[in-house]
């Protein structure tokens, strides 16, 4: 029963010195660390008891109890978890078992600020108790050992610690912090509750505190029984009540969680009033272990387009809250996803800097990205269900009959999602090359034959004309502008579908996409007009001949418009319009240039090519006209207008038109 004194491992002594000298600006983390240890100890007991239920002794309900004594200035954290034998206490609380400790300690510079950060990243665990305590007493007994085999461990947090054997009836561990003078604020119910609310609400174990009641004190006048009394203050009642929510929903098996519970939890973490559109909940095992519970909101937030917007993922490590808005866990193009990631591998004190470098985090981020994409693919697949079912079932009533309730719930969800977040998803084309093919399949557009935003590249390819070897698209500021652009005319005439892209981000995103599933993407407003096999030989020959006869006129037009147009040529892309603008294959589109200018950014001056329709009466009239110069400029400016742009000099345009009209 004698007391033994042991020295701390050299690294522990160094660490302790730094803990007490560097972490004073972030004192309260000690409670999170100690509660986390207590919770781990309970997890360990639960695990060992799987094979040996006797370990539960007579207390199967695992819990953590917090209590304080404001006179003695102590704060005690008690768990009824696995406990420690004497040997374990000496090893676990006297050395640092973690690999890389030496390495870590050698990095400490003595500069308090940078050391504090390093210590934070490393995780100080039990030793963080010394931030607020000048002495710690640990009393513990390993589950399954006799009451006489309890251990008391005492240290002042400097060079050594004392260990002695004690009697301890209850299994598990009590960590008694003898609070430093400047840390007595922690011997206070409200303070403790506040810290628990901040860091440990989702510990699934109940954390209990003794209920307090207001009691009247001594009579002010001892002779007067009915007279006033001194305030007696808060008095402990002997009843214990949970002070954490213990609502780590994500740790429970899926089958035990109702939709309503999932939805409530979403509202809690997102502060969204609306229910989420959908969610995915998984435990991922393998080299990195974590649980993910990820939600798709129903509505886009106001600040969706702010790329600096905080990410929506909360990071937990073993159910202990670490940080909000962990942007490293989700790529920016999925910034609308809300939820929780709970890692089993990361250190508790992981910092944002460390998150960016961690391999585990990289794996989690990839895993989460894939999960969200799978969830979207699933919704997209089921969005189509009525169509697929309708093809098989003639009666419209039968359409939804063949679907399960779950499938029915998914009907139309993808369209809803896409209307809110589709444009953000497109950013992924430039951001996430590894998932580009999956992303491409998730995109939806309006097209020249379908006004609603519901055409996928897959749909488009399935409808391609015999001999068509490109996916045609046009970008414009609005659906109306896209639908009516002159460049579409010949495609309409020949019945070739063109995708209408009207999101601001389209132009940028398409820079990263040359093809879909082996078929190149071709803007109908870029490059020379070439329909490949869709044009027959006769048409091509006729076009060449026309080009020949128009040569002199084109030369004159080119001269007249030399400040505005890069080139002037004839085209067979137009049917009703006299002219249109196109840019060279690798040129920036007129629309993108306009957008950049509007956004106040520098855009290179785009000089487009003017293409004229040799069949058009106005073009035929040009040659020999006395108004040639005015007509040339009007032709050009009208082509700008047709694109949704403005003539460079609108007043001059109006003047010219009016001169001709009168
Ligand atoms: P970590 O928890 O990161 O391993 P700590 O310094 O916090 O590091 O704790 C060191 C070890 O001490 C733990 O791994 C555990 O074995 C033991 N320990 C700490 N607190 C408890 C407790 N409440 N019950 C049982 N064992 C504990």
XYZ file of C-alpha atoms and ligand atoms in Angstrom:
689
model
C 0.000 0.000 0.000
C 3.010 2.281 -0.105
C 3.171 5.356 -2.253
C 5.541 5.235 -5.176
C 6.891 8.198 -7.018
C 7.526 7.974 -10.743
C 9.059 10.426 -13.163
C 7.246 11.494 -16.253
C 8.759 10.494 -19.543
C 10.954 13.388 -20.707
C 8.572 14.321 -23.518
C 5.642 14.478 -21.115
C 7.517 16.903 -18.892
C 8.262 19.105 -21.864
C 4.703 18.877 -23.046
C 3.329 19.696 -19.609
C 5.495 22.749 -19.366
C 4.196 23.954 -22.695
C 0.591 23.088 -21.938
C 0.601 25.220 -18.839
C 2.478 28.051 -20.493
C 0.957 28.136 -23.954
C -2.649 27.109 -23.803
C -3.937 29.610 -21.291
C -5.786 31.548 -23.986
C -7.862 28.508 -24.805
C -8.407 27.062 -21.364
C -11.841 25.554 -21.760
C -10.742 22.784 -24.133
C -9.609 20.771 -21.115
C -13.197 19.765 -20.433
C -13.741 18.554 -23.961
C -10.569 16.466 -23.751
C -11.428 14.903 -20.414
C -15.028 14.175 -21.372
C -13.768 12.626 -24.550
C -11.400 10.373 -22.580
C -14.270 9.408 -20.301
C -16.423 8.624 -23.282
C -13.631 6.559 -24.852
C -13.267 4.635 -21.607
C -16.975 3.796 -21.749
C -16.696 2.760 -25.383
C -13.828 0.463 -24.456
C -15.816 -1.117 -21.674
C -18.796 -1.624 -23.934
C -16.535 -3.309 -26.436
C -14.806 -5.612 -23.961
C -18.127 -6.461 -22.352
C -19.332 -7.900 -25.633
C -17.382 -11.015 -24.699
C -17.554 -10.636 -20.952
C -20.719 -9.066 -19.650
C -19.496 -9.478 -16.058
C -17.410 -6.356 -16.655
C -20.541 -4.288 -16.311
C -20.616 -5.364 -12.673
C -23.866 -3.953 -11.275
C -23.818 -0.739 -13.308
C -24.657 -1.423 -16.939
C -25.592 2.167 -17.686
C -22.530 3.941 -18.907
C -22.332 7.591 -18.002
C -20.137 10.535 -17.162
C -20.720 12.606 -14.043
C -19.457 16.112 -13.496
C -19.335 17.675 -10.079
C -17.568 20.509 -8.401
C -16.883 21.727 -4.940
C -16.625 25.464 -4.907
C -15.154 25.567 -1.422
C -12.420 23.036 -2.114
C -12.107 24.473 -5.658
C -12.191 21.099 -7.347
C -13.893 19.881 -10.476
C -14.359 16.153 -10.902
C -15.060 14.174 -14.054
C -16.144 10.629 -13.271
C -16.879 7.855 -15.712
C -17.904 4.263 -15.135
C -15.935 3.030 -18.109
C -13.056 0.619 -18.354
C -10.791 2.195 -15.691
C -7.084 1.529 -15.281
C -4.921 -0.897 -13.361
C -1.950 0.522 -11.525
C 0.382 -0.494 -14.294
C -1.902 1.111 -16.875
C -2.164 4.323 -14.893
C 1.623 4.537 -14.696
C 2.011 3.913 -18.397
C -0.921 5.830 -19.803
C -0.641 8.855 -17.585
C 3.135 9.003 -17.467
C 4.159 8.556 -21.065
C 2.835 9.549 -24.414
C 1.985 6.465 -26.350
C 1.336 8.195 -29.621
C 3.760 7.616 -32.418
C 5.571 10.670 -33.597
C 5.779 12.190 -30.123
C 9.523 12.715 -30.212
C 9.212 14.214 -33.600
C 6.499 16.459 -32.329
C 8.337 17.611 -29.235
C 11.429 18.328 -31.290
C 9.399 20.740 -33.389
C 8.467 22.853 -30.402
C 10.437 26.032 -30.548
C 9.783 27.673 -27.225
C 7.847 30.399 -29.010
C 4.552 30.311 -27.180
C 2.307 31.218 -30.027
C 3.535 28.748 -32.595
C 3.925 26.063 -29.940
C 0.344 26.522 -28.839
C -0.732 25.881 -32.373
C 1.405 22.757 -32.657
C 0.195 21.433 -29.337
C -3.321 22.094 -30.501
C -2.739 19.980 -33.562
C -1.115 17.186 -31.648
C -3.806 16.914 -29.051
C -2.838 17.101 -25.416
C -5.597 14.877 -24.077
C -5.367 14.159 -20.400
C -2.533 16.608 -19.838
C -4.774 19.511 -20.795
C -6.177 19.181 -17.278
C -3.086 21.021 -16.115
C -4.151 24.128 -18.010
C -6.673 24.767 -15.248
C -5.358 22.593 -12.419
C -2.162 22.830 -10.402
C -2.754 19.338 -9.104
C -4.698 16.410 -10.528
C -5.825 13.377 -8.594
C -6.985 10.388 -10.589
C -8.793 7.586 -8.812
C -9.538 4.562 -10.899
C -10.286 0.875 -10.914
C -10.197 -1.410 -13.902
C -13.517 -3.101 -14.633
C -13.438 -6.725 -13.496
C -10.812 -6.259 -10.748
C -11.439 -6.338 -7.000
C -12.406 -3.217 -5.052
C -9.061 -3.377 -3.246
C -7.233 -2.941 -6.543
C -8.106 0.704 -7.003
C -5.382 3.199 -7.790
C -4.779 6.792 -6.829
C -2.519 8.829 -9.086
C -1.501 12.323 -8.047
C 0.622 14.891 -9.784
C 1.360 18.583 -9.697
C 2.130 18.490 -13.389
C 5.845 19.008 -13.062
C 8.532 16.306 -13.064
C 6.803 13.406 -11.368
C 3.652 11.723 -10.102
C 2.723 9.509 -7.174
C 0.792 6.257 -7.315
C -0.796 4.316 -4.481
C -3.295 1.498 -4.109
C -6.717 2.389 -2.756
C -10.080 0.773 -2.180
C -12.544 1.836 -4.797
C -16.004 0.301 -4.901
C -17.104 1.604 -8.271
C -15.253 0.754 -11.455
C -14.038 3.470 -13.792
C -12.173 6.685 -13.323
C -12.519 9.984 -11.472
C -10.304 12.826 -12.567
C -10.224 15.438 -9.814
C -8.892 18.799 -10.889
C -7.616 21.066 -8.151
C -8.304 24.324 -9.891
C -5.724 27.029 -10.163
C -6.629 30.348 -8.595
C -7.244 31.899 -12.014
C -9.436 29.013 -13.159
C -12.011 28.793 -10.373
C -14.669 29.990 -12.803
C -14.939 26.375 -13.962
C -16.407 25.341 -10.630
C -19.737 26.633 -11.815
C -22.772 24.868 -13.237
C -23.478 27.440 -15.921
C -19.934 27.613 -17.112
C -19.753 23.844 -17.398
C -23.087 23.606 -19.184
C -21.980 26.266 -21.617
C -18.805 24.399 -22.530
C -20.662 21.124 -22.887
C -23.212 22.759 -25.158
C -20.376 24.011 -27.298
C -18.260 20.897 -27.622
C -19.849 17.797 -26.271
C -23.573 17.898 -26.924
C -23.309 15.040 -29.340
C -21.417 12.688 -27.062
C -23.934 9.866 -27.119
C -23.327 9.060 -23.481
C -25.328 10.933 -20.870
C -23.253 13.551 -19.087
C -24.851 14.117 -15.700
C -24.669 16.929 -13.189
C -26.273 17.131 -9.815
C -29.435 19.195 -9.783
C -29.300 22.341 -7.718
C -32.079 24.126 -5.875
C -32.382 27.560 -4.416
C -32.495 27.356 -0.613
C -33.299 30.070 1.867
C -30.663 30.578 4.513
C -30.611 31.778 8.129
C -33.280 34.039 9.563
C -32.292 37.677 9.326
C -33.711 38.156 12.822
C -33.310 34.945 14.882
C -36.271 35.993 17.085
C -38.655 36.356 14.171
C -39.684 32.974 12.706
C -41.825 34.609 10.056
C -39.270 37.261 9.161
C -36.926 37.498 6.211
C -34.050 35.113 5.582
C -30.583 35.481 4.241
C -30.119 34.147 0.716
C -29.033 30.562 1.130
C -27.788 30.104 -2.419
C -27.909 27.072 -4.669
C -27.864 23.763 -2.860
C -27.255 20.339 -4.416
C -30.285 18.046 -4.303
C -28.747 14.642 -4.803
C -30.619 14.138 -8.087
C -28.523 13.835 -11.196
C -29.738 15.105 -14.563
C -28.263 14.962 -18.032
C -26.756 18.223 -19.250
C -25.901 17.185 -22.800
C -28.343 16.396 -25.539
C -26.687 13.002 -26.108
C -28.114 13.169 -29.557
C -25.389 11.859 -31.786
C -28.020 10.839 -34.292
C -25.469 9.777 -36.867
C -24.001 7.122 -34.585
C -27.274 5.237 -34.430
C -28.093 2.527 -36.955
C -30.099 3.803 -39.919
C -32.975 1.470 -39.253
C -33.490 3.019 -35.814
C -33.846 6.542 -37.161
C -37.128 7.852 -38.521
C -37.398 10.293 -41.430
C -38.715 12.830 -39.004
C -35.675 12.478 -36.784
C -33.408 12.899 -39.769
C -35.317 16.012 -40.767
C -35.271 17.489 -37.271
C -31.586 16.967 -37.027
C -31.096 18.709 -40.352
C -33.054 21.698 -39.168
C -30.989 21.828 -36.031
C -27.637 21.870 -37.772
C -28.603 23.975 -40.771
C -30.982 26.439 -39.149
C -33.130 25.864 -42.227
C -36.878 25.886 -41.621
C -37.629 23.707 -44.574
C -37.112 19.977 -44.584
C -34.176 18.729 -46.625
C -34.715 17.322 -50.098
C -32.801 14.161 -49.327
C -29.955 12.733 -47.275
C -27.410 9.991 -47.157
C -26.106 8.346 -44.012
C -23.203 5.924 -44.029
C -20.492 4.424 -41.952
C -17.317 4.160 -43.953
C -14.790 1.571 -42.927
C -11.370 0.851 -44.307
C -8.109 2.714 -44.005
C -9.953 5.802 -42.811
C -12.997 5.330 -40.676
C -15.747 7.856 -40.464
C -19.473 8.354 -40.451
C -21.135 10.776 -42.812
C -24.619 12.187 -42.658
C -25.068 14.525 -45.594
C -28.147 16.495 -46.588
C -29.336 18.193 -49.749
C -31.313 21.300 -48.804
C -34.559 22.035 -50.623
C -33.762 25.655 -51.305
C -30.623 27.493 -52.238
C -29.449 30.007 -49.632
C -29.136 33.682 -50.489
C -25.390 33.586 -50.513
C -25.014 30.494 -52.653
C -22.966 32.367 -55.199
C -20.474 33.609 -52.730
C -17.625 31.216 -53.264
C -16.140 32.235 -49.924
C -19.318 31.075 -48.301
C -18.764 28.749 -45.406
C -19.067 25.073 -46.148
C -21.934 23.282 -44.479
C -20.135 20.369 -42.880
C -19.562 20.009 -39.175
C -16.586 17.952 -38.184
C -16.650 15.669 -35.194
C -13.950 13.371 -33.981
C -15.344 10.410 -32.091
C -18.560 12.321 -31.434
C -16.741 15.309 -30.031
C -17.477 18.479 -31.906
C -14.357 19.921 -33.521
C -15.451 22.653 -35.910
C -18.164 24.117 -38.046
C -17.804 24.807 -41.721
C -15.007 22.351 -42.322
C -14.385 23.432 -45.892
C -11.706 20.801 -46.440
C -14.303 18.061 -46.210
C -16.298 19.028 -49.274
C -15.283 20.587 -52.578
C -16.470 24.110 -53.204
C -18.932 23.097 -55.914
C -20.820 21.049 -53.319
C -20.868 23.898 -50.797
C -24.653 23.634 -50.501
C -24.443 20.214 -48.838
C -25.062 20.275 -45.085
C -24.231 17.641 -42.561
C -21.858 15.946 -40.228
C -18.669 13.992 -40.644
C -17.471 12.083 -37.625
C -13.949 10.769 -37.959
C -12.503 7.964 -35.886
C -8.918 8.768 -36.882
C -8.262 12.483 -36.650
C -6.753 13.961 -33.501
C -9.185 15.865 -31.317
C -7.280 19.069 -31.582
C -7.031 19.048 -35.336
C -6.726 22.561 -36.745
C -7.901 23.946 -40.059
C -4.301 24.062 -41.248
C -3.804 20.428 -40.426
C -7.073 19.493 -42.087
C -5.785 20.808 -45.364
C -2.761 18.558 -45.232
C -4.192 15.416 -43.716
C -4.399 12.291 -45.821
C -7.379 11.099 -43.827
C -9.164 14.323 -44.642
C -8.412 13.877 -48.308
C -9.931 10.414 -48.199
C -12.968 11.728 -46.345
C -13.424 14.513 -48.856
C -13.276 12.084 -51.746
C -15.667 9.750 -49.989
C -18.128 12.530 -49.260
C -17.969 13.835 -52.812
C -18.677 10.396 -54.201
C -21.565 9.935 -51.800
C -23.207 13.168 -52.815
C -22.770 12.333 -56.481
C -24.292 8.886 -55.913
C -27.224 10.456 -54.119
C -27.751 12.819 -57.046
C -27.423 10.012 -59.562
C -30.028 8.077 -57.671
C -32.425 11.023 -57.659
C -31.761 11.638 -61.345
C -32.506 8.032 -62.137
C -35.782 8.109 -60.264
C -36.750 11.453 -61.674
C -37.131 9.614 -64.927
C -39.251 6.870 -63.449
C -42.593 8.172 -64.718
C -41.253 8.375 -68.238
C -39.791 4.895 -68.117
C -42.907 3.517 -66.507
C -45.180 5.352 -68.930
C -43.463 3.682 -71.820
C -44.392 0.306 -70.409
C -47.827 1.162 -69.017
C -50.439 2.638 -71.306
C -52.838 3.991 -68.706
C -51.543 7.079 -66.967
C -52.888 5.871 -63.638
C -50.659 2.869 -63.860
C -47.607 5.057 -64.103
C -47.191 5.612 -60.401
C -48.719 2.276 -59.419
C -45.615 0.403 -60.419
C -43.434 2.545 -58.153
C -42.657 1.875 -54.527
C -43.400 4.592 -51.978
C -39.749 5.394 -51.766
C -39.513 5.752 -55.516
C -42.600 7.920 -55.578
C -41.063 10.214 -52.992
C -38.141 10.721 -55.315
C -40.253 11.735 -58.313
C -39.399 15.196 -59.477
C -36.769 15.633 -56.789
C -33.884 15.869 -59.167
C -35.552 18.582 -61.202
C -36.170 20.469 -57.963
C -32.608 20.028 -56.888
C -31.327 21.046 -60.280
C -33.360 24.215 -60.426
C -31.778 25.320 -57.152
C -28.240 24.030 -57.387
C -27.585 22.858 -60.935
C -25.531 25.892 -61.815
C -23.218 25.415 -58.817
C -22.738 21.792 -59.727
C -21.306 22.935 -63.054
C -18.408 24.573 -61.259
C -17.263 21.039 -60.586
C -16.331 20.620 -64.241
C -13.452 22.991 -63.668
C -12.753 21.919 -60.114
C -12.978 18.182 -59.930
C -11.440 16.507 -62.940
C -11.651 13.062 -61.389
C -15.440 13.175 -61.284
C -15.998 15.078 -64.500
C -17.678 12.220 -66.331
C -20.099 11.661 -63.494
C -20.823 15.373 -63.301
C -21.436 15.629 -67.026
C -24.089 12.958 -66.785
C -25.801 14.928 -64.034
C -26.127 18.117 -66.064
C -29.452 19.145 -67.580
C -30.218 21.730 -70.206
C -33.054 23.167 -72.191
C -32.780 22.496 -75.884
C -34.170 23.679 -79.177
C -36.775 20.924 -78.987
C -37.429 20.948 -75.234
C -37.937 24.185 -73.338
C -37.711 22.734 -69.847
C -34.322 22.205 -68.305
C -34.361 18.458 -68.501
C -32.181 17.332 -71.370
C -29.078 15.408 -70.399
C -26.124 14.697 -72.641
C -27.231 11.082 -72.600
C -30.734 12.032 -73.839
C -29.201 14.238 -76.481
C -26.907 11.547 -77.791
C -29.753 9.086 -78.007
C -31.610 11.515 -80.269
C -28.708 12.473 -82.516
C -29.354 12.390 -86.254
C -27.780 9.823 -88.490
C -24.436 11.259 -89.565
C -24.328 13.843 -86.782
C -20.937 13.805 -85.160
C -21.076 16.635 -82.625
C -23.200 17.788 -79.707
C -24.332 21.281 -80.669
C -24.945 23.982 -78.119
C -25.334 27.705 -77.858
C -24.684 29.974 -74.887
C -26.795 33.062 -74.320
C -27.923 35.421 -71.590
C -31.477 34.125 -71.546
C -33.573 31.277 -72.841
C -35.384 33.622 -75.238
C -32.130 34.936 -76.662
C -30.796 31.418 -77.060
C -33.926 30.087 -78.712
C -34.112 32.892 -81.226
C -30.485 33.243 -82.115
C -29.889 33.307 -85.865
C -27.162 30.691 -85.510
C -29.884 28.151 -84.742
C -31.780 28.640 -87.973
C -30.278 25.946 -90.126
C -30.344 23.495 -87.208
C -34.045 24.065 -86.824
C -34.553 23.625 -90.526
C -32.716 20.340 -90.529
C -34.294 19.187 -87.254
C -31.018 18.979 -85.373
C -31.276 19.496 -81.614
C -29.176 22.245 -80.048
C -28.621 22.559 -76.307
C -29.458 25.995 -74.973
C -27.107 27.055 -72.227
C -28.184 30.075 -70.288
C -26.499 29.836 -66.898
C -23.796 32.390 -66.330
C -21.395 29.666 -65.390
C -21.953 27.624 -68.570
C -19.476 29.409 -70.737
C -16.726 29.033 -68.163
C -17.579 25.459 -67.325
C -17.643 24.405 -70.958
C -14.044 25.500 -71.296
C -13.191 22.330 -69.445
C -15.275 20.011 -71.564
C -14.257 19.014 -75.036
C -16.483 16.003 -75.424
C -19.073 13.804 -73.853
C -18.676 10.072 -74.130
C -16.535 10.365 -77.251
C -18.686 12.970 -79.011
C -17.174 16.453 -79.293
C -19.110 19.474 -78.102
C -19.474 22.202 -80.695
C -20.749 25.708 -80.135
C -22.972 26.803 -83.002
C -21.568 30.303 -82.580
C -17.945 29.370 -82.838
C -15.730 28.531 -85.786
C -16.565 28.050 -89.440
C -19.903 26.471 -90.217
C -19.509 22.796 -90.852
C -22.265 20.290 -90.410
C -20.056 17.469 -91.612
C -22.043 14.560 -92.913
C -25.294 16.338 -92.232
C -24.708 18.481 -95.295
C -24.877 16.730 -98.614
C -22.365 17.179 -101.388
C -24.659 19.366 -103.456
C -25.213 21.772 -100.627
C -21.501 21.997 -100.031
C -20.741 22.631 -103.677
C -23.426 25.298 -103.928
C -22.008 26.973 -100.860
C -18.529 27.023 -102.352
C -19.790 28.561 -105.570
C -21.683 31.253 -103.717
C -18.588 32.032 -101.687
C -16.689 32.504 -104.938
C -19.207 34.939 -106.456
C -19.457 36.897 -103.191
C -15.721 37.442 -102.919
C -15.668 41.057 -104.160
C -18.598 42.052 -101.961
C -17.012 40.403 -98.931
C -13.823 42.321 -99.532
C -15.755 45.597 -99.550
C -17.625 44.674 -96.370
C -14.423 43.712 -94.679
C -12.913 47.074 -95.504
C -15.998 48.954 -94.265
C -16.109 46.984 -90.994
C -12.412 46.616 -90.421
C -12.624 48.158 -86.938
C -15.427 45.866 -85.835
C -15.094 42.498 -87.531
C -12.189 40.129 -87.656
C -13.439 38.748 -90.957
C -16.549 38.668 -93.123
C -17.672 35.524 -94.868
C -20.772 33.908 -96.327
C -22.471 31.127 -94.466
C -25.140 28.537 -94.936
C -25.931 28.510 -91.219
C -28.599 31.201 -91.662
C -32.075 30.796 -93.060
C -34.166 33.865 -92.162
C -31.599 36.292 -90.814
C -29.257 38.342 -92.980
C -26.232 38.029 -90.740
C -24.826 36.700 -87.504
C -21.652 36.867 -85.479
C -19.395 33.986 -84.655
C -16.048 33.800 -82.938
C -13.030 31.745 -83.849
C -12.847 28.252 -82.454
C -10.542 29.123 -79.595
C -11.892 32.640 -79.097
C -13.826 33.818 -76.090
C -17.507 33.999 -76.860
C -19.150 37.394 -77.168
C -21.391 36.474 -74.266
C -18.540 35.671 -71.922
C -16.729 38.861 -72.909
C -19.889 40.838 -72.116
C -20.285 39.063 -68.801
C -16.738 39.815 -67.749
C -17.153 43.451 -68.672
C -20.378 43.685 -66.691
C -18.603 42.190 -63.733
C -16.004 44.938 -64.061
C -13.304 42.494 -65.076
C -10.811 42.903 -67.824
C -11.883 41.098 -70.939
C -9.829 40.948 -74.096
C -11.440 42.848 -76.973
C -13.267 40.155 -78.940
C -13.471 40.895 -82.650
C -16.051 38.529 -84.051
C -16.455 37.223 -87.551
C -19.483 38.569 -89.426
C -21.232 35.882 -91.407
C -23.772 36.897 -94.020
C -26.584 34.944 -95.553
C -26.161 35.086 -99.359
C -29.819 34.171 -99.840
C -31.120 37.128 -97.893
C -32.688 40.037 -99.816
C -30.828 42.630 -97.767
C -27.488 41.031 -98.486
C -28.311 40.721 -102.171
C -29.168 44.407 -102.258
C -25.877 45.468 -100.747
C -23.825 45.317 -103.868
C -23.988 48.617 -105.697
C -26.181 50.291 -103.093
C -25.481 53.978 -102.475
C -26.053 53.269 -98.782
C -23.454 50.494 -98.739
C -21.478 51.889 -95.802
C -24.536 52.438 -93.576
C -26.034 49.081 -94.511
C -22.803 47.281 -93.687
C -22.754 48.818 -90.207
C -26.439 48.183 -89.643
C -25.966 44.554 -90.621
C -23.174 44.223 -88.102
C -24.956 46.027 -85.275
C -28.129 44.021 -85.824
C -26.145 40.857 -85.499
C -24.887 42.181 -82.146
C -28.466 42.959 -81.086
C -29.663 39.518 -82.090
C -27.104 38.059 -79.668
C -28.480 40.073 -76.806
C -25.633 42.584 -76.989
C -25.587 46.320 -77.605
C -24.027 48.067 -80.609
C -20.778 49.752 -79.594
C -22.311 53.098 -80.533
C -26.097 52.762 -80.156
C -26.753 56.398 -81.159
C -24.899 55.973 -84.428
C -26.908 52.838 -85.116
C -30.211 54.635 -84.546
C -29.110 57.488 -86.783
C -28.229 55.134 -89.607
C -31.484 53.207 -89.406
C -33.508 56.415 -89.306
C -31.660 57.843 -92.280
C -32.622 54.771 -94.276
C -36.216 54.753 -93.029
C -36.795 58.355 -94.025
P -5.318 9.824 -25.784
O -6.675 9.824 -25.150
O -5.221 10.663 -26.985
O -4.753 8.435 -25.972
P -4.560 11.009 -23.296
O -3.306 11.664 -22.851
O -5.788 11.795 -23.197
O -4.302 10.509 -24.747
O -4.763 9.716 -22.471
C -3.744 8.741 -22.408
C -4.323 7.385 -22.055
O -4.775 7.373 -20.722
C -5.548 7.023 -22.877
O -5.193 6.464 -24.108
C -6.199 5.995 -21.937
O -5.604 4.730 -22.117
C -5.860 6.502 -20.584
N -6.997 7.266 -20.040
C -7.155 8.588 -20.001
N -8.339 8.939 -19.436
C -8.934 7.775 -19.092
C -10.176 7.418 -18.451
N -11.058 8.351 -18.072
N -10.448 6.114 -18.282
C -9.577 5.166 -18.660
N -8.406 5.420 -19.259
C -8.081 6.715 -19.479
